Short mmCIF file of C-alpha atoms in Angstrom, two decimals:
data_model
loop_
_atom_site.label_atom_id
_atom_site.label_comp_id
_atom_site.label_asym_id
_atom_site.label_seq_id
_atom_site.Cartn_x
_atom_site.Cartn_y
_atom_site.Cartn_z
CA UNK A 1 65.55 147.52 167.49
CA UNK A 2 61.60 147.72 166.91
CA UNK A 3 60.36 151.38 167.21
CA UNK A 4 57.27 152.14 169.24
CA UNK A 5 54.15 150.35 167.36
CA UNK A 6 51.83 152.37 168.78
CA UNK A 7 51.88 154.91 166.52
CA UNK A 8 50.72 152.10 164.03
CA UNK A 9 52.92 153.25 161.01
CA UNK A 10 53.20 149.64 160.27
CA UNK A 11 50.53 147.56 158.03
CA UNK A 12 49.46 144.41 157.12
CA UNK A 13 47.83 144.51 154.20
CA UNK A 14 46.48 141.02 153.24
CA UNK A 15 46.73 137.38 153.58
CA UNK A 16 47.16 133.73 152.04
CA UNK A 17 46.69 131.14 152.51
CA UNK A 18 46.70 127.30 151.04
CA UNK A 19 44.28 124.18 152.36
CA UNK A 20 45.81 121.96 154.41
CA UNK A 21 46.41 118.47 153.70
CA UNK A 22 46.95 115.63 155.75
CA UNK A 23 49.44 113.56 153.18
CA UNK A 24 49.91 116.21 150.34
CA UNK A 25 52.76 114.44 148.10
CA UNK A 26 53.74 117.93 147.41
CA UNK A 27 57.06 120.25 147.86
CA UNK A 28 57.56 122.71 150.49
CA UNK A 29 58.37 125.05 147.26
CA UNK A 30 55.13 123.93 145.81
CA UNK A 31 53.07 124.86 148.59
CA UNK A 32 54.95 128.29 148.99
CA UNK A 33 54.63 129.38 145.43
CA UNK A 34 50.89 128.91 146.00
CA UNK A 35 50.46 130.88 149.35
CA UNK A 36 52.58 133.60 147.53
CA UNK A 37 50.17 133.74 144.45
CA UNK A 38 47.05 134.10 146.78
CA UNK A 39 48.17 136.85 148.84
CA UNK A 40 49.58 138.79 145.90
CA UNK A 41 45.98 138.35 144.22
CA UNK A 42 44.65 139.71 147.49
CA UNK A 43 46.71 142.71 147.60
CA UNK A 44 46.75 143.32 143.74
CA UNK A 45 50.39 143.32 144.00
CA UNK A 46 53.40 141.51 142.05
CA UNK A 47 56.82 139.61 142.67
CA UNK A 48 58.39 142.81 141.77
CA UNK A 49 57.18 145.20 144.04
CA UNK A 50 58.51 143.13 147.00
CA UNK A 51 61.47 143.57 148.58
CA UNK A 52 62.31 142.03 151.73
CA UNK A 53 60.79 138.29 152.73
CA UNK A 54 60.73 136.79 156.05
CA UNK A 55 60.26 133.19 156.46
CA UNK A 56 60.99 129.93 158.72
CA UNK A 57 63.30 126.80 158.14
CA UNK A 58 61.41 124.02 157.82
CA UNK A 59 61.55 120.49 158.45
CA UNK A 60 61.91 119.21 154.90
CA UNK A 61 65.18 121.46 154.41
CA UNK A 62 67.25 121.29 157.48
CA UNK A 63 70.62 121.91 157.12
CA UNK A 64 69.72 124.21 154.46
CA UNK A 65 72.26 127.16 154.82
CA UNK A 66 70.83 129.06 151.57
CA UNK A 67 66.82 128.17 152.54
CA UNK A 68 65.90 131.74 152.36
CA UNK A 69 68.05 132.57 148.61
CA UNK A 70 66.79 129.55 146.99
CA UNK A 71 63.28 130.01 148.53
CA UNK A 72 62.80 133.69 147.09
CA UNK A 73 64.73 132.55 143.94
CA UNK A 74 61.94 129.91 143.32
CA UNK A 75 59.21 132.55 144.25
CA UNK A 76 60.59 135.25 142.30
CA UNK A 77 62.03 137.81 144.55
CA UNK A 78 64.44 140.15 144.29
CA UNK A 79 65.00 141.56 148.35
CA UNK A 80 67.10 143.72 149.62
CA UNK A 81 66.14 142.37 153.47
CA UNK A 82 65.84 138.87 154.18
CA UNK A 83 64.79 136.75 157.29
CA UNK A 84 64.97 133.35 158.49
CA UNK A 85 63.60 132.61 162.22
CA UNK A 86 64.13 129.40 164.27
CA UNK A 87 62.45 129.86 167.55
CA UNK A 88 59.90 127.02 166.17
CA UNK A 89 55.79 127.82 166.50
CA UNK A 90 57.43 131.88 168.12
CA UNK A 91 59.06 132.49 164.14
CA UNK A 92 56.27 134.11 162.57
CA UNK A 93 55.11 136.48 165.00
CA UNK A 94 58.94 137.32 165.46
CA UNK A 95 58.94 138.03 161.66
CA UNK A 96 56.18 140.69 161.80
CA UNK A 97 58.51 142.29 164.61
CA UNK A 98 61.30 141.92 162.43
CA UNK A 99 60.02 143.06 159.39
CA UNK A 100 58.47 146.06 160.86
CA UNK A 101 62.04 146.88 162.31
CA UNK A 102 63.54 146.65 159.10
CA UNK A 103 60.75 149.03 157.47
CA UNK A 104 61.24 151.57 159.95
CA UNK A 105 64.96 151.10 159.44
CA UNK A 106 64.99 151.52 155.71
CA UNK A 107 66.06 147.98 154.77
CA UNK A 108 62.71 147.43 152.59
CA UNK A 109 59.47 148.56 151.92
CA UNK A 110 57.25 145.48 151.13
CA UNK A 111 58.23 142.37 152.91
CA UNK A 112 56.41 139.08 152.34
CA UNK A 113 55.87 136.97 155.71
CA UNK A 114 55.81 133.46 153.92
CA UNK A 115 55.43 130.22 155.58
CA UNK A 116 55.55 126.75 153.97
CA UNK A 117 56.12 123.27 155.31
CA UNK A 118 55.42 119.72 153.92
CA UNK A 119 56.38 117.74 156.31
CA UNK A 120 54.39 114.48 155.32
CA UNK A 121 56.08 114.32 152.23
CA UNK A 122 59.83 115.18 153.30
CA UNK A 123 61.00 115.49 156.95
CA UNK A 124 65.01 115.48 157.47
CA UNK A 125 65.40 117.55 160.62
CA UNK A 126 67.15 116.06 163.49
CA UNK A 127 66.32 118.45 167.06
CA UNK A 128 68.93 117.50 169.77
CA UNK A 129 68.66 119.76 172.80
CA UNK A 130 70.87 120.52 175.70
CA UNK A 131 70.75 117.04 177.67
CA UNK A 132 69.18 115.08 175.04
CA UNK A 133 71.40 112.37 176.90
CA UNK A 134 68.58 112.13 180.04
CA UNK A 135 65.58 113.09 177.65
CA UNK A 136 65.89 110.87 175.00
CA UNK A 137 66.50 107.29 177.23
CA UNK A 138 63.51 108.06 179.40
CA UNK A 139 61.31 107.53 176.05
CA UNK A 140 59.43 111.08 176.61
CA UNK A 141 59.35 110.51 172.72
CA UNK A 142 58.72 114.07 171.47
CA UNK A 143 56.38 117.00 172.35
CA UNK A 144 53.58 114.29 173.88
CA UNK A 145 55.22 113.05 175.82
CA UNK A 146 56.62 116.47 176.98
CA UNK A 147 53.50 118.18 177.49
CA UNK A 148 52.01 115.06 179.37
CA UNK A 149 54.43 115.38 182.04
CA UNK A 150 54.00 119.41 182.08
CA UNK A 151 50.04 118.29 182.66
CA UNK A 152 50.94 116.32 185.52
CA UNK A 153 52.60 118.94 187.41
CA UNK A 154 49.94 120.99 186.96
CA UNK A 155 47.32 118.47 188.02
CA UNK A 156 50.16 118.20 191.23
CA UNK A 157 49.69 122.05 191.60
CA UNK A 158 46.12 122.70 190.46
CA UNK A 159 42.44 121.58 189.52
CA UNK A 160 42.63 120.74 186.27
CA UNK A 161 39.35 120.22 184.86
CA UNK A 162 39.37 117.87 181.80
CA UNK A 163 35.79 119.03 181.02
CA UNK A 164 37.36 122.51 180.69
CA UNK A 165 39.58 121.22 177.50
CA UNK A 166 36.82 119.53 175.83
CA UNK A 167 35.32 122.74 176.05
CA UNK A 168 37.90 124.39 174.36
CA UNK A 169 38.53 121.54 171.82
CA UNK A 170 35.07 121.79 170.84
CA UNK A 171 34.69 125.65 170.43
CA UNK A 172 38.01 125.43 168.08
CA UNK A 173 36.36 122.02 165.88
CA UNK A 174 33.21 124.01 165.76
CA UNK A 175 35.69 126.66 164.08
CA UNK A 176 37.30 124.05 162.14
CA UNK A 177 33.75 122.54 160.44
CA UNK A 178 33.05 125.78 158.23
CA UNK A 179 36.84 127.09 157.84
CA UNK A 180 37.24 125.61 153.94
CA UNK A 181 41.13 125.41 154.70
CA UNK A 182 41.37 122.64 157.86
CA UNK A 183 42.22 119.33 156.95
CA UNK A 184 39.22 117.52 155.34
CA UNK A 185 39.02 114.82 157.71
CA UNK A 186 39.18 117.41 160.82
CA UNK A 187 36.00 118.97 159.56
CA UNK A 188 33.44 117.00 161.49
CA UNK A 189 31.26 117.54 164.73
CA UNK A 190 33.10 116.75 168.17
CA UNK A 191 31.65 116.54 171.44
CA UNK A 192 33.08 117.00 175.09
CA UNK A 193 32.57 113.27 175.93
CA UNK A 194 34.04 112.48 172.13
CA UNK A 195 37.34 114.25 173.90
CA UNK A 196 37.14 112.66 177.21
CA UNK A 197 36.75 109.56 176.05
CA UNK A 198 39.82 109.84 173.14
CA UNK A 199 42.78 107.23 173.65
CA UNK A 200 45.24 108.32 176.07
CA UNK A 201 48.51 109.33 173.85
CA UNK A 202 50.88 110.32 177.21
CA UNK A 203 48.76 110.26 180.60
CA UNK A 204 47.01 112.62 181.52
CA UNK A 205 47.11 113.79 177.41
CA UNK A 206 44.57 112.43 175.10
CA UNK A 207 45.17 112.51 171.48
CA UNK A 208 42.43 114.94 171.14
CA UNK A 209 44.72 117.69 173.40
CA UNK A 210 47.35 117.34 170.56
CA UNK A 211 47.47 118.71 166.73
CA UNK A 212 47.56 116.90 163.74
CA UNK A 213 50.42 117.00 161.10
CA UNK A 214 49.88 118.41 157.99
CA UNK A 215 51.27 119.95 154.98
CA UNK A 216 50.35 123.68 154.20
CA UNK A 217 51.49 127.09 153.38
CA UNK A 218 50.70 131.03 154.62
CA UNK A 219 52.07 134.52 153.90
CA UNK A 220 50.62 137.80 155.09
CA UNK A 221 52.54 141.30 153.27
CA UNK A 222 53.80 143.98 155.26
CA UNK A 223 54.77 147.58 154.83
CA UNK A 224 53.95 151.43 156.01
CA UNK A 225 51.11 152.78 156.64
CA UNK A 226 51.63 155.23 154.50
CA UNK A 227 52.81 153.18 151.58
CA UNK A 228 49.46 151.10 152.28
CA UNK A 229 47.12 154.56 152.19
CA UNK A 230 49.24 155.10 148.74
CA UNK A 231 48.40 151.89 147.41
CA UNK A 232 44.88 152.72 147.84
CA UNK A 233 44.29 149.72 150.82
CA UNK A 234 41.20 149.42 152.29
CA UNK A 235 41.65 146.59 154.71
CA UNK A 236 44.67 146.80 157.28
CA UNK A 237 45.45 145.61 160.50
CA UNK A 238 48.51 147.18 162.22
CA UNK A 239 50.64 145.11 164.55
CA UNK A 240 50.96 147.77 167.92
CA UNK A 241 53.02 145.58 170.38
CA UNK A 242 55.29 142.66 170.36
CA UNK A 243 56.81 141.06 173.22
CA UNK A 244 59.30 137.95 172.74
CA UNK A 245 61.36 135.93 175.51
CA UNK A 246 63.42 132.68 174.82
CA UNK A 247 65.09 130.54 177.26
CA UNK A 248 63.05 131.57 180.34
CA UNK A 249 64.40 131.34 183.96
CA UNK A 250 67.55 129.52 182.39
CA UNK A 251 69.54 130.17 185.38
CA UNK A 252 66.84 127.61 187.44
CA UNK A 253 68.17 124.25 187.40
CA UNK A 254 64.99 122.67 188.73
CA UNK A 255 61.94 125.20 187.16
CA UNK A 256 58.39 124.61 187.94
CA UNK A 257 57.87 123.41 184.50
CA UNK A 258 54.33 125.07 184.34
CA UNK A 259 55.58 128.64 184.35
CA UNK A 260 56.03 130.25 180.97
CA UNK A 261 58.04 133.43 179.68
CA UNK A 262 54.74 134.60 179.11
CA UNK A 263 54.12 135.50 182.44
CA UNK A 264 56.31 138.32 181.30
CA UNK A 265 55.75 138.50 177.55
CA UNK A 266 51.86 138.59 178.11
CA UNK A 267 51.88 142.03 180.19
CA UNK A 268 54.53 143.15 178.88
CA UNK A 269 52.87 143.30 175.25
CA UNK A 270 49.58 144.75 176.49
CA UNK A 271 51.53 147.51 179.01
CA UNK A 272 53.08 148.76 175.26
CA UNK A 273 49.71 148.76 173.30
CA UNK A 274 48.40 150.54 176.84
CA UNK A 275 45.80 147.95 177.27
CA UNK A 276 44.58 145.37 179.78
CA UNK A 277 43.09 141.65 179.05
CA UNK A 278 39.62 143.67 178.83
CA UNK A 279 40.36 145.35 175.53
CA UNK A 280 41.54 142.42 173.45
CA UNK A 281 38.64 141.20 171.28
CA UNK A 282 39.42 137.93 170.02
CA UNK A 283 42.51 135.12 171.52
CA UNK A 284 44.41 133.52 168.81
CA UNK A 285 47.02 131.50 170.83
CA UNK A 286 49.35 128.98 169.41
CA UNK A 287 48.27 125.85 169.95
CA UNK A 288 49.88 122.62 169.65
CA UNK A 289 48.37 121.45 172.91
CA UNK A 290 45.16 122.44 175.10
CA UNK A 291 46.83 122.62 177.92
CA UNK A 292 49.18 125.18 176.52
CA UNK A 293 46.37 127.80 175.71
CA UNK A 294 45.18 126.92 179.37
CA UNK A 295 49.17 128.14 180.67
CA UNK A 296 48.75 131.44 177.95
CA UNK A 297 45.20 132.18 179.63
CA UNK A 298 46.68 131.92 183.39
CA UNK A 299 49.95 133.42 182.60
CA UNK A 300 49.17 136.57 180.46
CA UNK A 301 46.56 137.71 182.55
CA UNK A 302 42.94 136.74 181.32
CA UNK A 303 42.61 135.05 184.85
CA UNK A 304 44.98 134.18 187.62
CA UNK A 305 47.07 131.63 187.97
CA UNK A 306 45.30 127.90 188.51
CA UNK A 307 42.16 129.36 187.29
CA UNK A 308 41.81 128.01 183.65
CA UNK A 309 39.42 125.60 184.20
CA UNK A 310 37.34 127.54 185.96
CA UNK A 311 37.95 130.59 183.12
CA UNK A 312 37.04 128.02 180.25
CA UNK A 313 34.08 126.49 181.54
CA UNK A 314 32.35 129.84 182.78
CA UNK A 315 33.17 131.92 179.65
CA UNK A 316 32.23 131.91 176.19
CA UNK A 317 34.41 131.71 173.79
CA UNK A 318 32.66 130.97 170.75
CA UNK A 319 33.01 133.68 167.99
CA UNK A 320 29.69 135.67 169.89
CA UNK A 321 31.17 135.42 173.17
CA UNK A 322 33.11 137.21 175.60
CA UNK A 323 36.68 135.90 174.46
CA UNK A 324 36.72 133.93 171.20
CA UNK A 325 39.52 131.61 170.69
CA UNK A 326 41.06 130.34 167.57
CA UNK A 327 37.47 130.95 165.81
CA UNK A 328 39.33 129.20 162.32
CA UNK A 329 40.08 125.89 164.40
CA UNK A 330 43.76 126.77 165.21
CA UNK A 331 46.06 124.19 164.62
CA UNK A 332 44.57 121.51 166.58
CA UNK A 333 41.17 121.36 164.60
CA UNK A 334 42.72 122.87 161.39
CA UNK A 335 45.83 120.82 161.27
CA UNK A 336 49.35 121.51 161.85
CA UNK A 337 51.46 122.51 158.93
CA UNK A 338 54.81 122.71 160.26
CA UNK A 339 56.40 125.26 161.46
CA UNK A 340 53.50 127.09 158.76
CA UNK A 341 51.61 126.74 161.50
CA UNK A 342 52.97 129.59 163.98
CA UNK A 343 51.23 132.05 161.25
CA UNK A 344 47.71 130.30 160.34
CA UNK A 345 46.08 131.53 163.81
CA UNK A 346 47.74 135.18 163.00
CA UNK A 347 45.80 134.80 159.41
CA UNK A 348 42.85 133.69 161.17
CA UNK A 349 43.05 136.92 163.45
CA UNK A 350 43.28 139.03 160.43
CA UNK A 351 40.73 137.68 158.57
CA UNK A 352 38.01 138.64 161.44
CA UNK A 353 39.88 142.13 162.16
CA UNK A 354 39.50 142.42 157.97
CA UNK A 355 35.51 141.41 158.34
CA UNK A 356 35.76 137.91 155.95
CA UNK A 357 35.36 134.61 158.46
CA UNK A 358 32.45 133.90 156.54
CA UNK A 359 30.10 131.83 159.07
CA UNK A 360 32.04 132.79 161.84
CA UNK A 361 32.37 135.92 162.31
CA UNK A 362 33.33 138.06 165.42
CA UNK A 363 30.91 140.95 165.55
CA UNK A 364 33.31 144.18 164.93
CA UNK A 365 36.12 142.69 166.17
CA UNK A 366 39.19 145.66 166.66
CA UNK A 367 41.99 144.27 168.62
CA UNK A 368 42.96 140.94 168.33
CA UNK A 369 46.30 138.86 170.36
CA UNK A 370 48.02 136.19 168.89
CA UNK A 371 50.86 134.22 170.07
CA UNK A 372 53.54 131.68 169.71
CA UNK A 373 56.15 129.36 171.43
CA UNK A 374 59.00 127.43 170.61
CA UNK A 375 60.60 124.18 171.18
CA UNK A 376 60.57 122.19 174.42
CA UNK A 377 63.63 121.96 176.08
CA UNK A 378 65.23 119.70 178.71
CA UNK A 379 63.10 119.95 182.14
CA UNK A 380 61.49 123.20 180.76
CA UNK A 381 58.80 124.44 179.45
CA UNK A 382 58.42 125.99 175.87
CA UNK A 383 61.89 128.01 174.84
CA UNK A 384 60.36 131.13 173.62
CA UNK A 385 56.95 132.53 174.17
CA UNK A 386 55.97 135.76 171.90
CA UNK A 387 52.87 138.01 172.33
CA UNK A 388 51.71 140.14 169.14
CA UNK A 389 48.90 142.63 169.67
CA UNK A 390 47.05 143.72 166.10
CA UNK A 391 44.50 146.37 165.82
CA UNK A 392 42.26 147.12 162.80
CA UNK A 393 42.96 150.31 160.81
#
């Protein structure tokens, strides 16, 4: 069990993190070893003085039992704490969690977060869900197709205000244009009639609501505050509440498909860091689709429920404004690298908390919320939804 956060004895201590690439031709290895070299140049440390590694399966070696052993072999490591997480685009917060349990615990002192995915070059996985026998003859055809009907029913419920996710998908290309790490060919100027007017990809979703696949790699390094002060770091950010649901309202055989676990996770998180919406600085929510920032935005508590439109289109959310949002691009302007991606907006968020989003960055930014989900399920929404609150030291 995590021990209270608040007291921020846990640190991150620095990031890396590899450019994506739409068709790589590279290993998922490949990509790791070079997200583990960056963030060990950042931090001035080596393979040796790190000894626990958290990580996520991904697509290109499913159905490997020994990913984690043969992962740290290739990078190096010698651990006494390991940790693989599948609750999809959730994992990587989870693994901060995790490894700051295990820290506390004993297990290890210096645990490397490390995310890696090529999934353009390899891509064996095979997801069946619980009645994948109804899903999978209706032609719904993969997260799309999913989120397209979760749009309807809100559309049924609410005003949904395409105007408002143009808004949104511009703010996070504008992000995308000057963050050297997107995909190349995601790094050009996008307007809101340039989203309205995409290609319909699942009605109501455009393709511009949805991310692009990519290859890329991530790791952040975790330990103790105090270990950190010893080390002589001068940049930190701790991690002071985490909140984590999966398989929301399971006992609901017909759920409103629009409500989220973080309706719980979202004030849950901010109750344990003893904050409201007000004092968090900067959004970094996962985001595979526009429409599921608009849910997080509703459902943690930045405005009420039905109210995202509205919430986009009167606030600013450029890195100068009230709420910024994924200032780096997030996923859906900087590409999608696997399940790498449930850590790039967290490395975003700690670049501005550390000062260096060159060209974009947050004025003295001090608290920052990041998020992720998980996989879509039969007639649900997303399986796990996962609320991380980090605060510069």
């Amino acid at each position: 069990m995590i021990k209270s956060l608040t007291n921020k004895d846990i640190a991150i201590i620095g990031y890396g993190e590899v450019k994506n690439v739409r068709r790589s031709g590279r290993t998922t290895y490949d990509f790791a070893a070079e997200a583990t070299s960056k963030v060990l140049e950042y931090t001035g440390l080596s393979t040796k003085e790190i000894d626990g590694m958290a990580t996520v399966l991904p697509s290109s070696e499913a159905g490997n039992n020994f990913w984690s052993n043969y992962l740290g072999d290739h990078l190096g490591l010698q651990t006494s704490w390991t940790q693989t997480t599948d609750t999809g685009g959730a994992s990587m917060p989870g693994n901060i969690a995790r490894a700051a349990a295990a820290i506390q615990s004993g297990y290890c002192e210096m645990v490397l977060s490390i995310a890696a995915a090529a999934p353009t070059t390899r891509r064996v996985d095979d997801q069946r869900s619980y009645r994948s026998e109804f899903r999978n003859p209706t032609g719904i055809q993969g997260p799309p197709g999913a989120f397209g009907l979760i749009m309807h029913r809100y559309m049924h419920q609410f005003d949904l205000k395409f105007e408002a996710l143009g808004k949104l998908a511009v703010a996070q290309r504008n992000g995308a244009i000057i963050n050297e790490n997107a995909v190349e060919g995601l790094r050009k100027p996008m307007t809101v009639d340039d989203y309205l007017n995409a290609r319909m990809v699942s009605t109501p979703l455009r393709l511009l609501d949805s991310v692009m696949p990519c290859d890329g790699a991530n790791a952040i390094i975790i330990t103790s505050t105090d270990r950190a002060r010893k080390l002589g770091v001068k940049n930190m950010a701790h991690p002071i509440a985490y909140s984590e649901l999966t398989n929301f309202n399971i006992h609901d055989q017909q759920p409103d498909i629009t409500d989220t676990g973080f309706s719980i996770v979202g004030p849950q998180a901010l109750d344990k860091a003893g904050m409201s919406t007000d004092d968090i600085d900067m959004f970094h929510p996962y985001d595979d689709f526009l429409i599921a920032e608009m849910l997080q935005l509703e459902q943690i508590g930045f405005c009420g429920r039905g109210e995202g439109s509205e919430y986009l289109l009167s606030t600013d959310i450029s890195p100068t404004g009230k709420l910024p949002m994924n200032t780096g691009g997030g996923q859906i302007s900087a590409g999608q690298p696997g399940l790498a991606g449930g850590q790039l907006n967290i490395i975003e968020a700690l670049r501005q908390l550390f000062g260096e989003a060159t060209g974009r960055q947050v004025p003295n930014p001090s608290t920052a919320m990041c998020t992720g989900i998980g996989v879509i399920p039969y007639v649900r929404n997303w399986g796990t939804s996962a609320v991380l609150i980090l605060e510069r030291g």
